[in-house]
Amino acid sequence: MRTFGIAYIATLVSFLAIDAIWLGVVAREFYEEQLGDLMLPSPNFAVAAVFYLFFAAAIVVLAVWPGLEARSLWTAAGYGAVLGLAAYGTYDITNLSTLKNWPISLSIVDMIWGTVLTAIASVSGYAVARHFA
């Protein structure tokens, strides 16, 4: 249980920090241009917190833990990438199929980002758990 807790905290913190930099600095203008009036003036942090808390647990269960069991950083990274693509792909492809004028460029960028971000968070959770557990 201790190892899971360490992996969870490390995964959550890395996912949050990296995504905050991406959404708040690096790609902020891109998302504003792509989404226009669909964006809120500021995020609903309570709703976002539910996603981050839940998704970090999913990353640990489906990517970090298998990596720890296999003693393989690459297993954690690979499973994390697949999870990120599946999760972000579900969101973006559903939007493409159901929302009028949803930008395909946004979906492509977002799916790549979700894949990379989830893989990095998986590696972070794995590395910290291996070091401290």
mmCIF file of C-alpha atoms in Angstrom:
data_model
loop_
_atom_site.group_PDB
_atom_site.id
_atom_site.type_symbol
_atom_site.label_atom_id
_atom_site.label_comp_id
_atom_site.label_asym_id
_atom_site.label_seq_id
_atom_site.Cartn_x
_atom_site.Cartn_y
_atom_site.Cartn_z
ATOM 1 C CA MET A 1 0.000 0.000 0.000
ATOM 2 C CA ARG A 2 2.892 2.361 0.743
ATOM 3 C CA THR A 3 4.352 1.820 -2.717
ATOM 4 C CA PHE A 4 0.976 2.536 -4.315
ATOM 5 C CA GLY A 5 0.650 5.763 -2.311
ATOM 6 C CA ILE A 6 4.120 6.937 -3.295
ATOM 7 C CA ALA A 7 3.464 6.072 -6.935
ATOM 8 C CA TYR A 8 0.098 7.858 -6.818
ATOM 9 C CA ILE A 9 1.459 11.074 -5.323
ATOM 10 C CA ALA A 10 4.423 11.189 -7.724
ATOM 11 C CA THR A 11 2.178 10.486 -10.709
ATOM 12 C CA LEU A 12 -0.410 13.061 -9.670
ATOM 13 C CA VAL A 13 2.125 15.809 -8.953
ATOM 14 C CA SER A 14 4.033 15.266 -12.199
ATOM 15 C CA PHE A 15 0.850 15.058 -14.280
ATOM 16 C CA LEU A 16 -0.565 18.237 -12.700
ATOM 17 C CA ALA A 17 2.654 20.247 -12.950
ATOM 18 C CA ILE A 18 3.408 19.347 -16.556
ATOM 19 C CA ASP A 19 -0.200 19.779 -17.697
ATOM 20 C CA ALA A 20 -0.424 23.173 -15.948
ATOM 21 C CA ILE A 21 2.626 24.381 -17.862
ATOM 22 C CA TRP A 22 1.180 23.025 -21.127
ATOM 23 C CA LEU A 23 -2.322 24.435 -20.671
ATOM 24 C CA GLY A 24 -1.347 27.650 -18.933
ATOM 25 C CA VAL A 25 1.741 28.671 -20.901
ATOM 26 C CA VAL A 26 2.870 26.567 -23.865
ATOM 27 C CA ALA A 27 -0.420 25.840 -25.647
ATOM 28 C CA ARG A 28 -2.728 28.384 -24.067
ATOM 29 C CA GLU A 29 -3.132 30.529 -27.174
ATOM 30 C CA PHE A 30 -3.582 27.455 -29.375
ATOM 31 C CA TYR A 31 -6.502 26.206 -27.276
ATOM 32 C CA GLU A 32 -8.020 29.708 -27.136
ATOM 33 C CA GLU A 33 -7.810 30.011 -30.933
ATOM 34 C CA GLN A 34 -9.223 26.549 -31.514
ATOM 35 C CA LEU A 35 -12.047 26.687 -28.971
ATOM 36 C CA GLY A 36 -12.979 30.368 -29.015
ATOM 37 C CA ASP A 37 -16.200 31.033 -27.126
ATOM 38 C CA LEU A 38 -16.412 27.458 -25.888
ATOM 39 C CA MET A 39 -13.683 28.198 -23.307
ATOM 40 C CA LEU A 40 -14.576 29.483 -19.886
ATOM 41 C CA PRO A 41 -12.787 32.663 -18.760
ATOM 42 C CA SER A 42 -11.089 30.512 -16.111
ATOM 43 C CA PRO A 43 -11.172 26.761 -15.520
ATOM 44 C CA ASN A 44 -13.567 25.104 -13.109
ATOM 45 C CA PHE A 45 -10.904 23.816 -10.742
ATOM 46 C CA ALA A 46 -13.269 21.605 -8.728
ATOM 47 C CA VAL A 47 -14.278 19.674 -11.838
ATOM 48 C CA ALA A 48 -10.668 19.552 -13.042
ATOM 49 C CA ALA A 49 -9.595 18.160 -9.653
ATOM 50 C CA VAL A 50 -12.007 15.238 -10.062
ATOM 51 C CA PHE A 51 -10.403 14.369 -13.407
ATOM 52 C CA TYR A 52 -6.820 14.685 -12.141
ATOM 53 C CA LEU A 53 -7.438 12.627 -8.991
ATOM 54 C CA PHE A 54 -9.236 9.882 -10.921
ATOM 55 C CA PHE A 55 -6.880 9.783 -13.888
ATOM 56 C CA ALA A 56 -3.760 9.648 -11.687
ATOM 57 C CA ALA A 57 -5.201 6.548 -10.016
ATOM 58 C CA ALA A 58 -5.886 5.007 -13.426
ATOM 59 C CA ILE A 59 -2.308 5.738 -14.514
ATOM 60 C CA VAL A 60 -0.912 4.022 -11.429
ATOM 61 C CA VAL A 61 -3.156 0.952 -11.757
ATOM 62 C CA LEU A 62 -2.825 0.545 -15.527
ATOM 63 C CA ALA A 63 0.740 1.733 -16.222
ATOM 64 C CA VAL A 64 2.921 2.382 -13.170
ATOM 65 C CA TRP A 65 2.010 -0.801 -11.301
ATOM 66 C CA PRO A 66 2.579 -3.096 -14.299
ATOM 67 C CA GLY A 67 5.934 -1.347 -14.777
ATOM 68 C CA LEU A 68 6.849 -1.945 -11.146
ATOM 69 C CA GLU A 69 5.859 -5.607 -11.368
ATOM 70 C CA ALA A 70 7.955 -6.028 -14.528
ATOM 71 C CA ARG A 71 10.749 -3.866 -13.070
ATOM 72 C CA SER A 72 10.662 -1.971 -16.343
ATOM 73 C CA LEU A 73 10.490 1.751 -16.888
ATOM 74 C CA TRP A 74 9.669 1.016 -20.537
ATOM 75 C CA THR A 75 6.641 -1.041 -19.526
ATOM 76 C CA ALA A 76 5.353 1.867 -17.447
ATOM 77 C CA ALA A 77 6.024 4.312 -20.289
ATOM 78 C CA GLY A 78 4.417 2.101 -22.940
ATOM 79 C CA TYR A 79 1.305 1.338 -20.926
ATOM 80 C CA GLY A 80 1.074 5.010 -19.987
ATOM 81 C CA ALA A 81 1.262 6.047 -23.636
ATOM 82 C CA VAL A 82 -1.487 3.595 -24.594
ATOM 83 C CA LEU A 83 -3.669 4.788 -21.703
ATOM 84 C CA GLY A 84 -3.111 8.439 -22.611
ATOM 85 C CA LEU A 85 -3.954 7.849 -26.261
ATOM 86 C CA ALA A 86 -7.075 5.892 -25.314
ATOM 87 C CA ALA A 87 -8.307 8.477 -22.806
ATOM 88 C CA TYR A 88 -7.568 11.597 -24.821
ATOM 89 C CA GLY A 89 -8.602 9.846 -28.026
ATOM 90 C CA THR A 90 -11.974 8.966 -26.518
ATOM 91 C CA TYR A 91 -12.576 12.609 -25.672
ATOM 92 C CA ASP A 92 -11.297 14.089 -28.919
ATOM 93 C CA ILE A 93 -12.741 11.560 -31.345
ATOM 94 C CA THR A 94 -16.115 11.717 -29.597
ATOM 95 C CA ASN A 95 -16.041 15.499 -29.964
ATOM 96 C CA LEU A 96 -15.119 15.173 -33.644
ATOM 97 C CA SER A 97 -18.034 12.858 -34.192
ATOM 98 C CA THR A 98 -20.665 14.767 -32.217
ATOM 99 C CA LEU A 99 -19.830 18.478 -32.127
ATOM 100 C CA LYS A 100 -20.308 20.903 -34.973
ATOM 101 C CA ASN A 101 -17.084 22.587 -36.123
ATOM 102 C CA TRP A 102 -14.851 20.771 -33.655
ATOM 103 C CA PRO A 103 -11.315 21.431 -34.993
ATOM 104 C CA ILE A 104 -9.468 18.320 -36.160
ATOM 105 C CA SER A 105 -6.137 20.053 -35.510
ATOM 106 C CA LEU A 106 -7.124 20.407 -31.852
ATOM 107 C CA SER A 107 -7.936 16.713 -31.634
ATOM 108 C CA ILE A 108 -4.625 15.708 -33.196
ATOM 109 C CA VAL A 109 -2.560 17.959 -30.923
ATOM 110 C CA ASP A 110 -4.569 16.975 -27.840
ATOM 111 C CA MET A 111 -4.259 13.246 -28.532
ATOM 112 C CA ILE A 112 -0.502 13.539 -29.015
ATOM 113 C CA TRP A 113 -0.276 15.597 -25.841
ATOM 114 C CA GLY A 114 -2.331 13.094 -23.824
ATOM 115 C CA THR A 115 -0.134 10.247 -25.038
ATOM 116 C CA VAL A 116 3.113 12.021 -24.161
ATOM 117 C CA LEU A 117 1.889 13.477 -20.871
ATOM 118 C CA THR A 118 0.518 10.191 -19.579
ATOM 119 C CA ALA A 119 3.713 8.358 -20.540
ATOM 120 C CA ILE A 120 5.838 10.965 -18.718
ATOM 121 C CA ALA A 121 3.615 10.845 -15.621
ATOM 122 C CA SER A 122 3.837 7.040 -15.676
ATOM 123 C CA VAL A 123 7.617 7.161 -15.820
ATOM 124 C CA SER A 124 7.673 9.705 -12.986
ATOM 125 C CA GLY A 125 5.429 7.587 -10.785
ATOM 126 C CA TYR A 126 7.478 4.498 -11.585
ATOM 127 C CA ALA A 127 10.847 6.158 -10.904
ATOM 128 C CA VAL A 128 9.815 7.709 -7.596
ATOM 129 C CA ALA A 129 8.121 4.528 -6.383
ATOM 130 C CA ARG A 130 11.196 2.438 -7.297
ATOM 131 C CA HIS A 131 13.477 4.875 -5.504
ATOM 132 C CA PHE A 132 11.490 5.347 -2.282
ATOM 133 C CA ALA A 133 9.533 2.123 -1.879
#
